Tab-separated table of C-alpha atoms and ligand atoms in Angstrom:
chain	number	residue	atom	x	y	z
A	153	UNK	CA	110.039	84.998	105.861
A	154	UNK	CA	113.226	86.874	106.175
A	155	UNK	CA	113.591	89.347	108.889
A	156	UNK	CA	111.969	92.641	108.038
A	157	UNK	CA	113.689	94.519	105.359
A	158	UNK	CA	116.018	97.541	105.579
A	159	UNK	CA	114.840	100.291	103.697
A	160	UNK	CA	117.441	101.382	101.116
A	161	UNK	CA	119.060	104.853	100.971
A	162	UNK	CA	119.784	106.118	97.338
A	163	UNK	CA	123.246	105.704	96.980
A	164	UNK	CA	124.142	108.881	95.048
A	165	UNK	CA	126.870	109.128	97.493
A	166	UNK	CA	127.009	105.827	98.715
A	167	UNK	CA	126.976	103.097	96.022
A	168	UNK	CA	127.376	100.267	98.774
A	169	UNK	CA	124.782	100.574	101.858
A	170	UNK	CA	127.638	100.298	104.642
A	171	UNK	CA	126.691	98.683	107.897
A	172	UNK	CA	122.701	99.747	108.398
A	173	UNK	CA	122.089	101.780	105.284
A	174	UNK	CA	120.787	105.300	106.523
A	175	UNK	CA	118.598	107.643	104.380
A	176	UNK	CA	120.784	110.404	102.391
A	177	UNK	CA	122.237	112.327	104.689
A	178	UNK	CA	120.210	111.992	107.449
A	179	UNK	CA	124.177	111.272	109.198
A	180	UNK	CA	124.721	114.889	109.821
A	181	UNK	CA	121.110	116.346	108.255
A	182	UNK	CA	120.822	119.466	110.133
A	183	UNK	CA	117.115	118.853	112.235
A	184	UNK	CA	115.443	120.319	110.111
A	185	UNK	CA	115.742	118.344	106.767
A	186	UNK	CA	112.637	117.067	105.428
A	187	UNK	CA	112.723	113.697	105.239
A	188	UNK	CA	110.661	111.673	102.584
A	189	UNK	CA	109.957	108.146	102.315
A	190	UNK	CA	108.338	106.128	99.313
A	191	UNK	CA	106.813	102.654	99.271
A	192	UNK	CA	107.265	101.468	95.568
A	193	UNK	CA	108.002	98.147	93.423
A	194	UNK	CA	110.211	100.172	91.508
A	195	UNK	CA	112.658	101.739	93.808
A	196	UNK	CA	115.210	102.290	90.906
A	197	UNK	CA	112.980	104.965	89.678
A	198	UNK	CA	114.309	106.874	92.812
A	199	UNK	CA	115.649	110.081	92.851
A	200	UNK	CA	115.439	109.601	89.357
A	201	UNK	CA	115.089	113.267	88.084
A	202	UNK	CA	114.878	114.446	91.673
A	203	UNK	CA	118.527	114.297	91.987
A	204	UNK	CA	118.530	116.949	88.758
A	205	UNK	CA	118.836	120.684	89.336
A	206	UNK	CA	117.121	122.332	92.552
A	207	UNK	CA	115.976	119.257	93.972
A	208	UNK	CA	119.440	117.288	93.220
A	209	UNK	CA	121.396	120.405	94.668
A	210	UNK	CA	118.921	120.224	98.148
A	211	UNK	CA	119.470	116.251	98.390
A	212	UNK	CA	123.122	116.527	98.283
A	213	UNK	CA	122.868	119.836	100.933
A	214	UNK	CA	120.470	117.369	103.180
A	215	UNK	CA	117.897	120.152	103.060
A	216	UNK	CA	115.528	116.741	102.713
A	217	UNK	CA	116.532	113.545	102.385
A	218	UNK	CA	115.026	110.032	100.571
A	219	UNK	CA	114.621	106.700	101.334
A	220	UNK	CA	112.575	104.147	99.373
A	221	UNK	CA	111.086	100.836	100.634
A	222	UNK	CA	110.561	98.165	97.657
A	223	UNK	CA	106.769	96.958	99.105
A	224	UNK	CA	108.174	93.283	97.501
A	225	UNK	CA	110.533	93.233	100.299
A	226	UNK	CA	106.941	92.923	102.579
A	227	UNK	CA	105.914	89.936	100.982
A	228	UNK	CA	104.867	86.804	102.499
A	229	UNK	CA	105.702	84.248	100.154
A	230	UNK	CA	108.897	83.213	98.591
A	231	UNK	CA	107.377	84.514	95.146
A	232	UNK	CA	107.496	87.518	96.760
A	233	UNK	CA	103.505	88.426	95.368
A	234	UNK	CA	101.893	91.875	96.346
A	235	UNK	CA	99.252	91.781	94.723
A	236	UNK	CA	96.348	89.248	94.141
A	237	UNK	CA	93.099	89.001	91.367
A	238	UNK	CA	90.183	91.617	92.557
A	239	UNK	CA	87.429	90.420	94.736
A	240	UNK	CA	84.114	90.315	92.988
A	241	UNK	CA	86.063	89.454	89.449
A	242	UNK	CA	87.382	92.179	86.847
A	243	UNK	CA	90.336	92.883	84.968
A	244	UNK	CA	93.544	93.344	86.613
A	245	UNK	CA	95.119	93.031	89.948
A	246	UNK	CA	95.047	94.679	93.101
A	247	UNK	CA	97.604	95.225	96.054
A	248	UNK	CA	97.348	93.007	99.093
A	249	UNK	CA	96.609	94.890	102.035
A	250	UNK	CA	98.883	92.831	104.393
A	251	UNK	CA	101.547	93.296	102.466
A	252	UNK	CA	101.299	97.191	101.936
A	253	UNK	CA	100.513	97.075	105.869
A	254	UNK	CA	103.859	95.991	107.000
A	255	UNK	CA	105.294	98.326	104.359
A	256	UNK	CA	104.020	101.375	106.101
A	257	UNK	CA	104.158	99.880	109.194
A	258	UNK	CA	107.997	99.962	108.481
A	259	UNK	CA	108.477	103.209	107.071
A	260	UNK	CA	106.033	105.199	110.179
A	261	UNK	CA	108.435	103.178	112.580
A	262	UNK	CA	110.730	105.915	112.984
A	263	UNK	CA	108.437	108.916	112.081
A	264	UNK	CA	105.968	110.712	114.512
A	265	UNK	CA	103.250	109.264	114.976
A	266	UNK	CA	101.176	112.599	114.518
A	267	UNK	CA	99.919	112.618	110.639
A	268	UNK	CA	99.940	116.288	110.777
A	269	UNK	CA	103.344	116.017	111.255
A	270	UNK	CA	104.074	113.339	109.268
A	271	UNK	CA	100.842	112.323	106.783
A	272	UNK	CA	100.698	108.798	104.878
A	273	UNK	CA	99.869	109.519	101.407
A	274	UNK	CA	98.051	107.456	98.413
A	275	UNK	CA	98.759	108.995	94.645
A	276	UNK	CA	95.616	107.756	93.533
A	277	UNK	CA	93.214	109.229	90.451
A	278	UNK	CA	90.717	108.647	93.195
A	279	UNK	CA	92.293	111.328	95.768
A	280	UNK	CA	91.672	114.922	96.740
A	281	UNK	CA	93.059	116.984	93.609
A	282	UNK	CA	96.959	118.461	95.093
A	283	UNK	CA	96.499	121.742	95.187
A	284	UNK	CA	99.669	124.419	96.452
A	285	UNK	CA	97.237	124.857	99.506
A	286	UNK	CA	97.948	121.175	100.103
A	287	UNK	CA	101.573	121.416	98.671
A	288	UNK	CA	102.536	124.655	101.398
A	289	UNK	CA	101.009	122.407	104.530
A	290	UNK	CA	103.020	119.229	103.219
A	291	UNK	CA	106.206	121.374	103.255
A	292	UNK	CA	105.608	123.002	106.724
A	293	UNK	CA	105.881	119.695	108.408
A	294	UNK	CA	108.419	116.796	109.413
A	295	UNK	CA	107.918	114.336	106.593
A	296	UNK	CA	105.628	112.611	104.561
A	297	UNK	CA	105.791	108.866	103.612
A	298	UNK	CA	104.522	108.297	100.056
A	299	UNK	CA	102.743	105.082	98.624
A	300	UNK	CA	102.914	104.290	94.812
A	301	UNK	CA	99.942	102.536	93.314
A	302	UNK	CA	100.790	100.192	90.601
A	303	UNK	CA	98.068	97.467	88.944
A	304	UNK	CA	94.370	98.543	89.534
A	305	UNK	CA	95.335	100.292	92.901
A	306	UNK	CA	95.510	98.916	96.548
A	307	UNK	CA	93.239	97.357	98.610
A	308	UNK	CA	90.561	99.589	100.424
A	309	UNK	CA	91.009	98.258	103.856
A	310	UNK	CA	94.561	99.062	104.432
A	311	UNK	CA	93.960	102.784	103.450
A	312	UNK	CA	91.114	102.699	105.762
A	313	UNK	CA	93.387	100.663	108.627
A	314	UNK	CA	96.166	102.943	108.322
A	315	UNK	CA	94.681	106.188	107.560
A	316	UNK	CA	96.243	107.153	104.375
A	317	UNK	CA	95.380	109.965	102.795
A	318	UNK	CA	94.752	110.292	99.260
A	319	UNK	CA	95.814	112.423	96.779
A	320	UNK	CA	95.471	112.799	92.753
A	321	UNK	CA	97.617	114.728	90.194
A	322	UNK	CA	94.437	114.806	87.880
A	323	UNK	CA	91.690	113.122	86.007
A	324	UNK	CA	93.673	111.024	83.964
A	325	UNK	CA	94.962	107.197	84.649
A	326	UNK	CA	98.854	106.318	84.940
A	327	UNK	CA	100.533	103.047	85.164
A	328	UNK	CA	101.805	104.264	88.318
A	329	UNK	CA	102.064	106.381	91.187
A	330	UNK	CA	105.838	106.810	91.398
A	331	UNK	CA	105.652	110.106	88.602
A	332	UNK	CA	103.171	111.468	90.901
A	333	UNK	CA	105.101	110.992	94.021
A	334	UNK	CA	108.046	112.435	92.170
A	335	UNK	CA	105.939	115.194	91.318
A	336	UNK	CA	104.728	115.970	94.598
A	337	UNK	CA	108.468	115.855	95.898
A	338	UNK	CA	109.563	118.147	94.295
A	339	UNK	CA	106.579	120.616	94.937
A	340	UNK	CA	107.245	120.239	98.671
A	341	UNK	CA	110.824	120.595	98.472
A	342	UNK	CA	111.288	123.498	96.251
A	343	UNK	CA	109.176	125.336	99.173
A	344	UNK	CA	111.775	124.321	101.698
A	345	UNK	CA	113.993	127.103	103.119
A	346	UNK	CA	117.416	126.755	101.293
A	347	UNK	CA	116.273	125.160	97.998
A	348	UNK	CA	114.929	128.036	95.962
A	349	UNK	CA	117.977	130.861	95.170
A	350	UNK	CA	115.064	133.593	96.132
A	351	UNK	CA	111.993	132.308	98.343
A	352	UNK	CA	110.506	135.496	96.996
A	353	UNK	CA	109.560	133.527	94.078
A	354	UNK	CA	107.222	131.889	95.109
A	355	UNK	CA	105.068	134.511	96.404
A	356	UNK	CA	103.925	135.802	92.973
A	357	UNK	CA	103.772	132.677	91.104
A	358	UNK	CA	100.516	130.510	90.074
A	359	UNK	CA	98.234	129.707	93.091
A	360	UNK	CA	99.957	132.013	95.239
A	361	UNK	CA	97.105	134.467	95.443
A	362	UNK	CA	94.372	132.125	94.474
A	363	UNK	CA	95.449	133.137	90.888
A	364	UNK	CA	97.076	131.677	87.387
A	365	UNK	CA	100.119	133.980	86.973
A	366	UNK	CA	100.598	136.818	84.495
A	367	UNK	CA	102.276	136.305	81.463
A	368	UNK	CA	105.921	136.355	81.096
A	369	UNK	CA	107.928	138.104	79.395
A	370	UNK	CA	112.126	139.053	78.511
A	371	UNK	CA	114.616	140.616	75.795
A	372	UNK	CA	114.949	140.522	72.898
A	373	UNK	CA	111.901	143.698	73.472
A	374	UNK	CA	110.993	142.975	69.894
A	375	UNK	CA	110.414	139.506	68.566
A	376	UNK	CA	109.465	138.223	65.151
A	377	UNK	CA	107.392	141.093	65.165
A	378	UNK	CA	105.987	140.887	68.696
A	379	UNK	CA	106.407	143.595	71.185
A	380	UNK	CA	106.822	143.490	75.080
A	381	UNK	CA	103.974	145.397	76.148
A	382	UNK	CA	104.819	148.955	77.069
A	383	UNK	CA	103.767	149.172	80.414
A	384	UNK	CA	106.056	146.513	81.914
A	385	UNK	CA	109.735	148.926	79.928
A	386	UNK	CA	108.350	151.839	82.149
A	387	UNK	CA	110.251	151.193	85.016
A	388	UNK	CA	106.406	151.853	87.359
A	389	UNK	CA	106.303	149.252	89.158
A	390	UNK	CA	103.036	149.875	90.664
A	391	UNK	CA	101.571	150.227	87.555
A	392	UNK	CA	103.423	147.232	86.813
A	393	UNK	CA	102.098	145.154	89.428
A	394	UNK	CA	98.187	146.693	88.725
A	395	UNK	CA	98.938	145.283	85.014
A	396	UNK	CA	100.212	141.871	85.579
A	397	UNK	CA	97.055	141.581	88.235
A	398	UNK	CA	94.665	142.123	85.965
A	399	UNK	CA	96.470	139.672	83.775
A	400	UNK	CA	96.081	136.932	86.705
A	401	UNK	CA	92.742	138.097	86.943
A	402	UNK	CA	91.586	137.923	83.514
A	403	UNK	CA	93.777	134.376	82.642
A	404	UNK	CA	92.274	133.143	85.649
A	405	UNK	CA	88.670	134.121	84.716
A	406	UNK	CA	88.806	133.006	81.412
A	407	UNK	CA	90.700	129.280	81.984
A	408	UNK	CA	90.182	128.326	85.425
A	409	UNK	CA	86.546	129.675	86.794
A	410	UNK	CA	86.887	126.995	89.262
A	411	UNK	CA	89.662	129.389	90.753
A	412	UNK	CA	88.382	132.961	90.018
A	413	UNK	CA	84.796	132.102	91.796
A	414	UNK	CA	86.728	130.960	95.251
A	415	UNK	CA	88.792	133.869	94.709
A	416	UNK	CA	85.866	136.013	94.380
A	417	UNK	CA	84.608	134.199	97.225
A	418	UNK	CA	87.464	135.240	98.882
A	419	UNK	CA	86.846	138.445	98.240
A	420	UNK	CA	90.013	138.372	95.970
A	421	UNK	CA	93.135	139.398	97.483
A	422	UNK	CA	91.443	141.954	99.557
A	423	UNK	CA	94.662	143.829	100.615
A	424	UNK	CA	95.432	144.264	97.593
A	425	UNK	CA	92.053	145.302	96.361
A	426	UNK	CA	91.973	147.750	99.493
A	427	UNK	CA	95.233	148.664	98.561
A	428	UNK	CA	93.843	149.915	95.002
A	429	UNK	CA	90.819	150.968	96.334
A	430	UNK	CA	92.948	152.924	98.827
A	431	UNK	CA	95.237	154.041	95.909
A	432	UNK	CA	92.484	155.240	94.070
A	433	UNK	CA	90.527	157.299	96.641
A	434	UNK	CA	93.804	158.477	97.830
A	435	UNK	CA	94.244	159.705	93.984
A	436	UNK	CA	90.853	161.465	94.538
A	437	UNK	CA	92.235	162.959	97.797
A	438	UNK	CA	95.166	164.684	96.145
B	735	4FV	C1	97.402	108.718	89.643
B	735	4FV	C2	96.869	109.987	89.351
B	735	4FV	C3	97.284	107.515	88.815
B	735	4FV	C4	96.183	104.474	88.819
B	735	4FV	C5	96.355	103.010	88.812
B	735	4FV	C6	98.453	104.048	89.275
B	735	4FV	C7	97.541	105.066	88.690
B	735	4FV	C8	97.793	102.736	89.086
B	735	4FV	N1	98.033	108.791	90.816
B	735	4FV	N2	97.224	110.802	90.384
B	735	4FV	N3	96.160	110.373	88.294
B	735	4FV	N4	97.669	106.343	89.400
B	735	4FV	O1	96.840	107.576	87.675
B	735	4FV	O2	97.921	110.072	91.251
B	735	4FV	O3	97.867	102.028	90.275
């Protein structure tokens, strides 16, 4: 078997990996990108629409940088197999675990060994829901290697054996886990310093407060018909804000009471509620 293979860097910049390919920009990445790795059978999917828009703009800044392992490159035999026919019979195939092994075993060589740091992540329907809790912890840290499922999934032992943690973009079955790796990219980066024009953003939006976020709205003020409501033309933006929370609150109530009990468990967003409260028996004081 071939000595063990170099991980390819996506050659938006360099169509020919010179001598050693390295990662996107990892040359002169100031410290602090975040660096990403992905263990797939389908490294062509990579950046794929990652290299679009915010995401694309932060790649070619180095504010994180990619690198994709094909798993194939792990295999044993000159067939190059990965996966093998489920023990105990059923439909389908599953992914060897010594082959996904040395595929991780690769990509953690360089990254710290601390998972806190640097976690090893499963897409799998069978993972923790990602949540923006998860999302905001991933993006505080170093790095994250990512493994994409493909067949029935991957063999139990090497998630066990390696520690992999695993994560689901929702109750419903792919073909693959390189769309939810992609998705789960671009969560992360977005929340990286540099990659949003105004980090601000992403203090009011959905999940930020436990909540779905208010409804949007922007000119024309009248459309087929349909006004923008009143309160967000008159310019008080406290009364503003007290409107599009009770929006959050209501949306969130009504379509997600998954979310409104923990934030009622939470005891909402108690400044905020003090805040009103505050507001209103200052009103009284006055
Ligand atoms: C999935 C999900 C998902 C299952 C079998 C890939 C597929 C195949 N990944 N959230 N939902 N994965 O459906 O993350 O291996």
């Amino acid at each position: 078997m071939s000595e063990t293979p170099k991980p390819r860097s996506h050659g938006m910049f360099s169509a020919r990996p010179t001598a050693g390919p390295k990662p996107l920009g990892t040359d002169q990445a100031p410290g602090g990108a975040f660096r990403v790795k992905v263990l797939t059978i389908f490294p062509e999917l990579f950046p794929g629409p990652l290299a679009a828009s915010l995401t694309g703009k932060a790649l070619a800044e180095r504010l994180w940088t990619l690198e994709t392992l094909d798993i194939r490159r792990f295999a044993r035999n000159k067939h190059r197999t990965v996966d093998d026919t489920p023990a105990g019979g059923g439909p389908g195939m599953v992914m060897k675990p010594d082959v996904v092994a040395a595929a991780i075993d690769a990509a953690q060589a360089d990254a710290p060994r601390e998972r806190a740091r640097w976690p090893v992540i499963y897409l799998s329907p069978r993972g923790r829901p990602l949540t923006q809790a998860r999302v905001r912890e991933l993006a505080a840290g170093e790095g994250m290697t990512l493994l994409c499922g493909r067949f029935e999934g991957v063999d139990e032992r090497v998630l066990e054996a390696r520690g992999v943690e695993e994560l689901s973009l929702g109750d419903f079955v792919l073909t693959g886990g390189e769309i939810p790796a992609m998705a789960l990219i671009d969560a992360v980066v977005r929340l990286r310093p540099g990659v949003l024009g105004n980090e601000a953003s992403t203090e009011e939006e959905s999940f930020s407060r436990g909540l779905l976020e208010h409804p949007h709205y922007t000119r024309p003020q009248v459309w087929e018909g349909r006004e923008i409501p009143e309160i967000l033309l008159s310019g008080h933006h406290a009364r503003i804000a007290e409107w599009r929370r009770a929006q959050a609150e209501e949306l969130t109530k009504e379509r997600r009471p998954d979310l409104w009990r923990a934030y009622r468990a939470t005891g909402g967003d108690t400044e905020q509620s003090d805040a009103k409260t505050a507001g209103r028996a200052g009103r009284k004081r006055d």
